[in-house]
Amino acid sequence: MAIDLILGLQWGDEGKGKIVDVLTDNYDIIARFQGGPNAGHTLEFDGKKHVLHTIPSGIFHPNSLNLIGNGVVIDPISLKSEIDSLVPYKIDFSKKLLISKKAHLILPTHKILDAASEEAKGKSKIGSTLKGIGPTYMDKTGRNGIRVGDILSKNWKTKYLKLTKKHLGILKSYNLTKKYDLNLNENVFFKSIEKLRKLQLIDSEQFLMNSKKNGMKILGEGAQGSLLDVDFGTYPFVTSSTTTAAGACIGLGVAPNQIGEVFGIFKAYSTRVGSGPFPTELFNSEGTIMAKVGNEYGSTTGRARRCGWIDLVSLKYSVNINGVTKLMMMKGDVLSGFKKIKICTSYLINGIEIDYFPYDTNTDNLKPIYKELPGWDEDLTSITKFSDLPKNFVKYISFLENALEVPIEIVSVGPDRKQTIFK
Ligand code: GDP
Ligand code: IMO
Ligand code: MG
């Protein structure tokens, strides 16, 4: 049986957490394949909102197993506080949460290095979440990292001290004005390592292989979005992992021919948090309305998200790179009340029109070209049937489906689990 994937097609925060939660009833295992606590995946049900950072979004379902794959980078402090915050839900983490021994650990010094790197970049900073993601993946590919499995060996502290020392050396090489707190709060870190040690630390690729053989259904949960992919995103304003479908092969140990459905999620408009090019960004009242109605504040950092119209050029690119088989459109409700809905269909770069996502999307030289469709006034948030959706909203959906050549199977009209329409 193949493994299905859910991944974001824009710059993250498309609503992956909500949809994974909605779909978990159909799966036995939810497996996160990349990223780390830079992610903030929001779920809402029974009038409560939950933001998950490292724990997969299937955790609230009684029968689901939730795996943190080898491609994820784990901050033990952040993971412990996430687990602690879920105590009222009586989730048995020792049974429901599985962690790959091959996942890499984020150390306190990785977070300091992240902050120092951003400071050194000055105006051209990435806008990192400062969770230590870049430095941890650098240590992974530089073959210096510490893996979850290492904490099971007696000499792991020697490894920790060696790497920390190296980090402090690197920090000295920066010409920084800001003072960093080098009091590493090691007590908190080591306590959280103790907590991690008590969880099920496994050879997760083997576990997935066996589960698959036994007929269990597996859903891979991506973090971030395709335009933040380290290769295909708006480099260097990207994250440090492979956020596209290939990242699931690497981050779970699943062969490409074992991937089944690839569910691509996008918002009915665009948002971006942090720096970097954003061709359809709005600086007018339309953008302000999207931000306000859509409550566009980062789930991890609380920063305001930049907003703009939907961008079909980049969406087509994401659909192709990921091999998306089904689309899910989120937050259509936010666009109610706009007289006209704009859809970017091509870019004008230095006077030349192009309809593909190029090497450089620096917005100084780029002008988005829009098609306009009529808007709708109806409130969508309590609609439960596709046939009850306003005519102009359905026209918008059909236009996008035709352009992207992939069906939109789910339309989300609010943050709650129940505000989900299956076509
Ligand atoms: P993720 O990182 O992809 O899981 O997305 P986030 O959780 O960071 O951001 C999505 C935000 O939109 C969250 O606050 C969700 O509760 C909210 N949300 C999800 N779907 C909808 C929707 O259809 N309508 C509205 N209004 N909000 C939604
Ligand atoms: P989810 O999974 C939106 C952005 C940061 C920054 C850049 C690099 O919730 O969709 P990093 O901390 O990785 O060094 O930051 O990537 N970013 C996200 N933006 N959603 C996310 O995750 C993000 N994770 C990282 O804002 O611009
Ligand atoms: Mg998010």
Coordinates of C-alpha atoms and ligand atoms in Angstrom, one line a residue:
M1 CA 0.0 0.0 0.0
A2 CA 1.3 3.4 -0.9
I3 CA 2.0 6.3 1.4
D4 CA 0.0 9.5 0.8
L5 CA 1.4 13.0 1.4
I6 CA 0.1 16.4 2.4
L7 CA 2.2 19.4 1.7
G8 CA 1.9 23.1 1.4
L9 CA 2.2 24.7 -2.1
Q10 CA 2.9 28.3 -1.1
W11 CA 5.1 29.8 1.7
G12 CA 3.7 27.7 4.5
D13 CA 0.7 28.2 6.8
E14 CA -1.7 27.0 4.2
G15 CA -3.7 25.0 6.8
K16 CA -1.8 21.7 6.7
G17 CA -2.4 21.0 10.4
K18 CA -6.2 21.4 10.0
I19 CA -6.4 19.1 7.0
V20 CA -4.1 16.4 8.5
D21 CA -6.4 16.4 11.5
V22 CA -9.5 16.1 9.3
L23 CA -8.0 13.2 7.3
T24 CA -6.5 11.3 10.2
D25 CA -9.7 9.1 10.6
N26 CA -8.7 7.6 7.2
Y27 CA -5.1 6.7 8.3
D28 CA -3.4 4.6 11.0
I29 CA -0.1 6.5 11.0
I30 CA 0.7 10.2 10.6
A31 CA 4.4 10.8 9.8
R32 CA 6.1 14.2 9.8
F33 CA 9.0 14.2 7.3
Q34 CA 10.9 17.4 7.6
G35 CA 11.3 20.8 9.3
G36 CA 11.2 21.3 13.0
P37 CA 9.7 23.7 15.5
N38 CA 9.8 26.4 12.9
A39 CA 6.4 24.9 11.9
G40 CA 3.2 25.9 13.6
H41 CA 0.3 23.7 12.6
T42 CA -3.1 24.8 13.9
L43 CA -6.0 22.5 14.7
E44 CA -9.4 23.6 15.9
F45 CA -12.2 21.4 17.3
D46 CA -14.7 21.5 20.2
G47 CA -14.2 25.3 20.5
K48 CA -10.4 24.9 21.2
K49 CA -7.4 25.8 19.2
H50 CA -4.1 23.9 19.3
V51 CA -0.8 24.8 17.7
L52 CA 1.6 21.9 17.1
H53 CA 5.2 22.4 16.2
T54 CA 7.0 19.1 16.2
I55 CA 4.2 16.6 17.1
P56 CA 2.3 15.3 14.0
S57 CA -1.2 16.7 13.6
G58 CA -2.9 13.3 14.0
I59 CA -2.1 13.2 17.8
F60 CA -5.7 14.0 19.0
H61 CA -7.3 11.0 17.3
P62 CA -7.6 8.0 19.7
N63 CA -6.4 5.3 17.3
S64 CA -3.6 7.1 15.4
L65 CA 0.1 6.5 15.7
N66 CA 2.2 9.6 15.2
L67 CA 5.8 9.4 13.9
I68 CA 8.5 12.1 13.9
G69 CA 10.6 11.0 10.9
N70 CA 14.4 11.1 10.4
G71 CA 14.1 14.2 8.2
V72 CA 12.8 16.3 11.1
V73 CA 15.1 18.3 13.4
I74 CA 14.0 18.1 17.1
D75 CA 14.4 20.6 19.8
P76 CA 14.0 18.5 23.0
I77 CA 13.1 21.6 25.0
S78 CA 10.3 22.6 22.6
L79 CA 9.1 19.0 22.3
K80 CA 8.9 18.6 26.0
S81 CA 6.9 21.8 26.5
E82 CA 4.6 20.7 23.6
I83 CA 3.9 17.4 25.3
D84 CA 3.5 19.1 28.7
S85 CA 0.9 21.5 27.3
L86 CA -1.2 18.5 26.1
V87 CA -1.5 16.9 29.6
P88 CA -5.2 17.8 29.9
Y89 CA -5.9 15.7 26.8
K90 CA -4.6 12.5 28.5
I91 CA -2.7 11.4 25.4
D92 CA -0.5 8.4 26.1
F93 CA 2.6 9.7 24.4
S94 CA 4.6 6.5 25.3
K95 CA 2.3 4.6 22.9
K96 CA 1.1 7.2 20.4
L97 CA 4.3 9.0 19.6
L98 CA 7.2 7.4 17.8
I99 CA 10.5 9.1 17.0
S100 CA 13.2 8.2 14.5
K101 CA 16.6 7.5 16.0
K102 CA 18.0 9.1 12.9
A103 CA 16.3 12.5 13.5
H104 CA 18.8 15.3 14.4
L105 CA 18.8 17.3 17.6
I106 CA 18.6 21.0 17.9
L107 CA 21.0 22.1 20.6
P108 CA 20.7 25.4 22.5
T109 CA 23.8 26.7 20.7
H110 CA 22.1 26.0 17.3
K111 CA 19.5 28.6 18.3
I112 CA 22.2 31.1 19.3
L113 CA 24.0 30.5 15.9
D114 CA 20.7 31.1 14.1
A115 CA 20.3 34.5 15.8
A116 CA 23.9 35.4 15.2
S117 CA 23.7 34.5 11.5
E118 CA 20.6 36.7 11.1
E119 CA 22.2 39.6 12.9
A120 CA 25.3 39.3 10.6
K121 CA 23.1 39.4 7.6
G122 CA 21.6 42.7 8.7
K123 CA 19.0 44.0 6.2
S124 CA 19.2 40.9 4.1
K125 CA 18.2 38.6 6.9
I126 CA 16.0 35.6 6.1
G127 CA 13.5 36.4 8.8
S128 CA 14.2 33.0 10.4
T129 CA 11.9 31.8 13.2
L130 CA 15.2 31.5 15.2
K131 CA 14.5 28.0 16.2
G132 CA 18.0 26.8 15.2
I133 CA 16.8 25.1 12.0
G134 CA 19.5 26.3 9.6
P135 CA 22.5 25.5 11.9
T136 CA 21.1 22.1 12.8
Y137 CA 20.7 21.0 9.1
M138 CA 24.1 22.5 8.4
D139 CA 25.6 20.2 11.1
K140 CA 23.6 17.3 9.6
T141 CA 25.0 17.7 6.1
G142 CA 28.4 18.7 7.5
R143 CA 28.4 15.4 9.3
N144 CA 28.7 16.9 12.8
G145 CA 25.2 16.5 14.0
I146 CA 23.9 14.7 17.0
R147 CA 21.0 12.3 16.4
V148 CA 18.2 11.2 18.7
G149 CA 19.7 7.6 18.8
D150 CA 22.9 9.1 20.2
I151 CA 21.3 10.0 23.5
L152 CA 21.0 6.2 24.2
S153 CA 24.8 5.9 24.4
K154 CA 26.8 6.6 27.5
N155 CA 29.3 8.9 25.8
W156 CA 26.7 11.2 24.3
K157 CA 27.5 14.1 26.6
T158 CA 31.0 14.1 25.2
K159 CA 29.6 14.5 21.7
Y160 CA 27.3 17.3 23.0
L161 CA 30.3 19.1 24.6
K162 CA 32.4 18.8 21.5
L163 CA 29.7 20.2 19.3
T164 CA 28.8 23.0 21.7
K165 CA 32.5 24.0 21.9
K166 CA 32.7 24.1 18.2
H167 CA 29.6 26.3 18.1
L168 CA 31.0 28.7 20.6
G169 CA 34.1 29.0 18.5
I170 CA 32.0 29.8 15.4
L171 CA 30.1 32.4 17.4
K172 CA 33.4 34.2 18.2
S173 CA 34.2 34.4 14.6
Y174 CA 31.2 36.6 13.9
N175 CA 31.7 40.3 14.3
L176 CA 28.6 40.9 16.4
T177 CA 27.5 43.9 18.4
K178 CA 24.6 42.1 20.2
K179 CA 25.4 40.1 23.3
Y180 CA 24.1 36.5 23.3
D181 CA 23.2 34.8 26.5
L182 CA 25.7 31.9 26.5
N183 CA 24.2 30.6 29.7
L184 CA 22.9 27.6 27.9
N185 CA 20.3 26.6 30.4
E186 CA 21.7 23.2 30.3
N187 CA 19.6 21.9 33.1
V188 CA 16.5 22.5 31.1
F189 CA 18.0 20.9 28.1
F190 CA 19.2 17.8 29.9
K191 CA 15.8 17.4 31.6
S192 CA 14.1 17.5 28.3
I193 CA 16.6 14.9 27.0
E194 CA 15.5 12.6 29.8
K195 CA 11.9 13.0 28.7
L196 CA 12.9 12.3 25.1
R197 CA 14.7 9.1 26.2
K198 CA 11.5 7.7 27.7
L199 CA 9.6 7.9 24.4
Q200 CA 9.7 5.2 21.7
L201 CA 12.9 5.9 19.8
I202 CA 12.8 3.6 16.8
D203 CA 14.3 2.7 13.4
S204 CA 11.4 4.4 11.7
E205 CA 12.0 3.4 8.1
Q206 CA 11.8 -0.2 9.2
F207 CA 8.7 0.5 11.2
L208 CA 7.0 2.2 8.2
M209 CA 8.0 -0.7 5.9
N210 CA 6.5 -3.3 8.2
S211 CA 3.4 -1.2 8.9
K212 CA 2.9 -0.9 5.1
K213 CA 3.2 -4.6 4.7
N214 CA 0.6 -5.1 7.4
G215 CA -1.8 -3.0 5.5
M216 CA -1.7 0.1 7.7
K217 CA -2.5 3.4 6.0
I218 CA 0.2 6.1 6.3
L219 CA -0.1 9.8 5.7
G220 CA 3.1 11.9 5.5
E221 CA 2.7 15.4 6.9
G222 CA 4.9 18.2 5.4
A223 CA 5.9 21.4 7.1
Q224 CA 6.5 24.8 5.5
G225 CA 5.7 25.0 1.8
S226 CA 7.2 24.4 -1.6
L227 CA 8.3 28.1 -2.1
L228 CA 10.4 27.7 1.1
D229 CA 12.1 24.5 -0.2
V230 CA 15.9 24.8 0.0
D231 CA 16.3 24.0 -3.7
F232 CA 13.1 25.2 -5.4
G233 CA 12.0 28.0 -3.1
T234 CA 12.9 31.7 -3.3
Y235 CA 16.5 31.1 -2.3
P236 CA 18.1 32.3 0.0
F237 CA 14.8 33.3 1.6
V238 CA 13.9 29.7 2.3
T239 CA 14.1 27.1 5.1
S240 CA 16.9 24.5 5.2
S241 CA 15.0 21.3 4.3
T242 CA 13.3 19.7 1.3
T243 CA 9.7 20.7 1.8
T244 CA 8.6 19.1 -1.5
A245 CA 7.4 15.6 -2.1
A246 CA 10.9 14.3 -2.5
G247 CA 11.5 15.4 1.1
A248 CA 9.1 12.7 2.2
C249 CA 11.3 10.0 0.5
I250 CA 14.4 11.4 2.3
G251 CA 12.6 12.2 5.5
L252 CA 10.9 8.9 6.0
G253 CA 12.8 6.4 4.0
V254 CA 10.0 5.8 1.5
A255 CA 10.9 5.0 -2.1
P256 CA 9.5 7.3 -4.8
N257 CA 7.4 4.5 -6.3
Q258 CA 5.8 4.0 -2.9
I259 CA 4.1 7.4 -2.8
G260 CA 0.4 7.4 -3.5
E261 CA -1.8 10.5 -3.4
V262 CA 0.0 13.8 -3.1
F263 CA -2.4 16.3 -1.5
G264 CA -1.4 19.9 -2.3
I265 CA -2.8 22.6 0.0
F266 CA -3.1 26.2 -0.8
K267 CA -4.9 29.3 0.5
A268 CA -7.4 31.1 -1.7
Y269 CA -4.9 34.0 -1.6
S270 CA -1.2 34.1 -0.7
T271 CA 0.7 34.9 2.5
R272 CA 4.3 34.9 3.5
V273 CA 6.0 35.5 6.9
G274 CA 9.6 36.6 7.0
S275 CA 11.7 38.2 4.2
G276 CA 12.0 37.4 0.5
P277 CA 10.2 38.0 -2.8
F278 CA 6.5 37.8 -3.0
P279 CA 5.3 38.8 -6.5
T280 CA 1.6 39.4 -5.6
E281 CA 2.1 41.1 -2.3
L282 CA -0.5 43.8 -1.6
F283 CA 0.4 47.0 0.2
N284 CA -3.1 48.5 0.1
S285 CA -6.4 48.1 2.0
E286 CA -7.1 44.8 0.2
G287 CA -4.0 43.3 1.8
T288 CA -5.0 44.7 5.2
I289 CA -8.5 43.2 4.9
M290 CA -7.0 39.8 4.0
A291 CA -4.7 40.0 7.0
K292 CA -7.5 41.1 9.4
V293 CA -10.2 38.7 8.2
G294 CA -7.8 35.8 7.8
N295 CA -6.2 36.5 11.2
E296 CA -2.8 36.3 9.5
Y297 CA -0.3 36.2 12.3
G298 CA 2.4 33.5 12.4
S299 CA 1.4 30.4 14.5
T300 CA 5.0 30.0 15.8
T301 CA 6.3 33.6 16.1
G302 CA 3.1 35.7 16.2
R303 CA 4.6 37.9 13.4
A304 CA 2.2 39.5 10.9
R305 CA 2.0 37.6 7.7
R306 CA 2.3 39.5 4.4
C307 CA -0.8 39.0 2.2
G308 CA -1.5 39.1 -1.5
W309 CA -3.6 37.6 -4.3
I310 CA -3.3 34.1 -5.5
D311 CA -0.3 33.4 -7.7
L312 CA -1.0 30.7 -10.4
V313 CA 2.5 30.9 -11.8
S314 CA 4.1 29.7 -8.5
L315 CA 1.2 27.3 -7.8
K316 CA 1.6 25.5 -11.2
Y317 CA 5.3 25.2 -10.4
S318 CA 4.5 23.7 -7.0
V319 CA 1.9 21.3 -8.4
N320 CA 4.5 20.0 -11.0
I321 CA 7.4 19.7 -8.6
N322 CA 5.4 17.7 -6.1
G323 CA 3.3 15.7 -8.6
V324 CA 0.1 16.9 -6.8
T325 CA -2.8 14.5 -7.5
K326 CA -5.5 16.4 -5.5
L327 CA -5.8 20.0 -4.3
M328 CA -7.3 21.5 -1.2
M329 CA -8.2 25.1 -1.1
M330 CA -8.2 26.8 2.3
K331 CA -9.6 30.1 3.7
G332 CA -12.0 30.8 0.8
D333 CA -14.2 32.4 3.5
V334 CA -11.7 35.2 3.9
L335 CA -12.3 36.5 0.4
S336 CA -16.1 37.1 0.9
G337 CA -17.0 40.7 0.2
F338 CA -14.2 41.5 -2.3
K339 CA -15.9 43.0 -5.4
K340 CA -13.2 41.5 -7.7
I341 CA -10.9 38.5 -7.1
K342 CA -7.6 38.8 -8.8
I343 CA -5.6 35.9 -10.1
C344 CA -2.0 36.3 -11.2
T345 CA -1.6 34.3 -14.4
S346 CA 1.9 35.4 -15.6
Y347 CA 4.8 37.7 -14.7
L348 CA 6.2 40.6 -16.6
I349 CA 10.0 40.6 -16.0
N350 CA 11.9 43.4 -17.5
G351 CA 9.1 43.8 -20.0
I352 CA 9.0 40.2 -21.0
E353 CA 5.9 38.1 -20.1
I354 CA 6.6 34.7 -18.7
D355 CA 4.3 32.0 -17.3
Y356 CA 6.7 29.9 -15.4
F357 CA 8.5 30.4 -12.0
P358 CA 12.0 31.7 -12.8
Y359 CA 15.3 31.6 -11.0
D360 CA 14.8 35.2 -9.7
T361 CA 11.5 36.5 -8.5
N362 CA 13.0 39.7 -7.1
T363 CA 10.0 42.0 -7.2
D364 CA 11.9 45.1 -8.2
N365 CA 11.9 43.9 -11.8
L366 CA 8.7 41.8 -11.8
K367 CA 5.1 42.9 -12.3
P368 CA 2.3 40.4 -11.8
I369 CA -0.3 40.2 -14.6
Y370 CA -3.8 39.5 -13.3
K371 CA -7.0 38.1 -14.5
E372 CA -10.1 39.3 -12.6
L373 CA -13.2 37.3 -11.7
P374 CA -16.3 38.6 -10.0
G375 CA -16.4 38.2 -6.2
W376 CA -19.1 37.0 -3.8
D377 CA -20.7 38.6 -0.8
E378 CA -22.1 35.5 1.0
D379 CA -20.6 34.3 4.2
L380 CA -19.2 30.9 3.6
T381 CA -18.4 29.8 7.1
S382 CA -21.5 27.9 7.9
I383 CA -21.9 26.2 4.5
T384 CA -21.4 22.4 4.6
K385 CA -22.4 21.3 1.1
F386 CA -20.5 22.0 -2.1
S387 CA -23.8 22.6 -3.9
D388 CA -24.6 25.5 -1.4
L389 CA -21.5 27.5 -2.2
P390 CA -22.1 30.8 -4.1
K391 CA -22.0 30.7 -7.9
N392 CA -19.0 33.1 -8.2
F393 CA -17.0 31.2 -5.6
V394 CA -17.6 28.0 -7.6
K395 CA -16.5 29.8 -10.7
Y396 CA -13.2 30.8 -8.9
I397 CA -12.6 27.1 -8.0
S398 CA -13.3 25.9 -11.5
F399 CA -11.0 28.5 -13.0
L400 CA -8.1 27.4 -10.7
E401 CA -8.8 23.7 -11.4
N402 CA -8.7 24.3 -15.1
A403 CA -5.5 26.3 -14.9
L404 CA -3.8 23.8 -12.5
E405 CA -5.2 20.7 -14.2
V406 CA -5.8 19.0 -10.9
P407 CA -9.1 18.7 -9.1
I408 CA -9.8 20.6 -5.9
E409 CA -11.3 18.0 -3.6
I410 CA -11.6 19.8 -0.3
V411 CA -12.7 23.4 0.3
S412 CA -12.1 24.8 3.8
V413 CA -14.4 27.7 4.9
G414 CA -13.2 28.2 8.5
P415 CA -10.6 27.1 11.0
D416 CA -12.7 24.4 12.7
R417 CA -12.6 20.7 11.8
K418 CA -16.3 20.9 10.8
Q419 CA -15.8 23.8 8.4
T420 CA -14.5 21.5 5.7
I421 CA -16.4 20.7 2.5
F422 CA -15.7 17.6 0.5
K423 CA -16.5 17.9 -3.2
Ligands
GDP1 P1 -0.1 25.2 8.7 O1 1.2 25.7 9.2 O2 -0.2 24.9 7.2 O3 -0.7 24.1 9.5 O4 -1.1 26.5 8.9 P2 -1.2 27.4 10.2 O5 -1.9 26.7 11.3 O6 0.1 28.0 10.5 O7 -2.1 28.6 9.6 C1 -3.3 28.4 9.1 C2 -4.3 29.3 9.9 O8 -5.5 29.4 9.2 C3 -4.6 28.8 11.3 O9 -4.8 29.9 12.2 C4 -5.9 28.0 11.0 O10 -6.7 27.9 12.2 C5 -6.6 28.9 10.0 N1 -7.4 28.2 9.0 C6 -7.3 27.0 8.5 N2 -8.2 26.8 7.5 C7 -9.0 27.9 7.5 C8 -10.1 28.3 6.7 O11 -10.6 27.7 5.8 N3 -10.6 29.6 7.0 C9 -10.1 30.4 8.0 N4 -10.7 31.6 8.2 N5 -9.1 30.0 8.7 C10 -8.5 28.8 8.5
IMO2 P1 4.5 25.8 8.7 O1 4.9 24.4 8.7 C1 5.6 29.8 7.3 C2 9.8 30.8 7.2 C3 10.4 31.8 8.1 C4 11.5 32.4 7.3 C5 12.1 31.2 6.6 C6 13.2 30.5 7.2 O2 3.8 26.3 9.9 O3 3.8 26.2 7.4 P2 13.6 29.1 9.4 O4 13.1 29.2 10.8 O5 13.2 27.8 8.8 O6 15.1 29.3 9.4 O7 12.9 30.3 8.6 O8 11.0 30.3 6.5 N1 9.1 29.7 7.8 C7 7.8 29.5 7.7 N2 6.8 30.3 7.2 N3 5.3 28.6 7.9 C8 6.2 27.8 8.3 O9 6.0 26.5 8.8 C9 7.6 28.2 8.3 N4 8.7 27.7 8.7 C10 9.7 28.6 8.4 O10 9.4 32.8 8.5 O11 11.0 33.3 6.4
MG3 MG 2.0 27.3 10.2

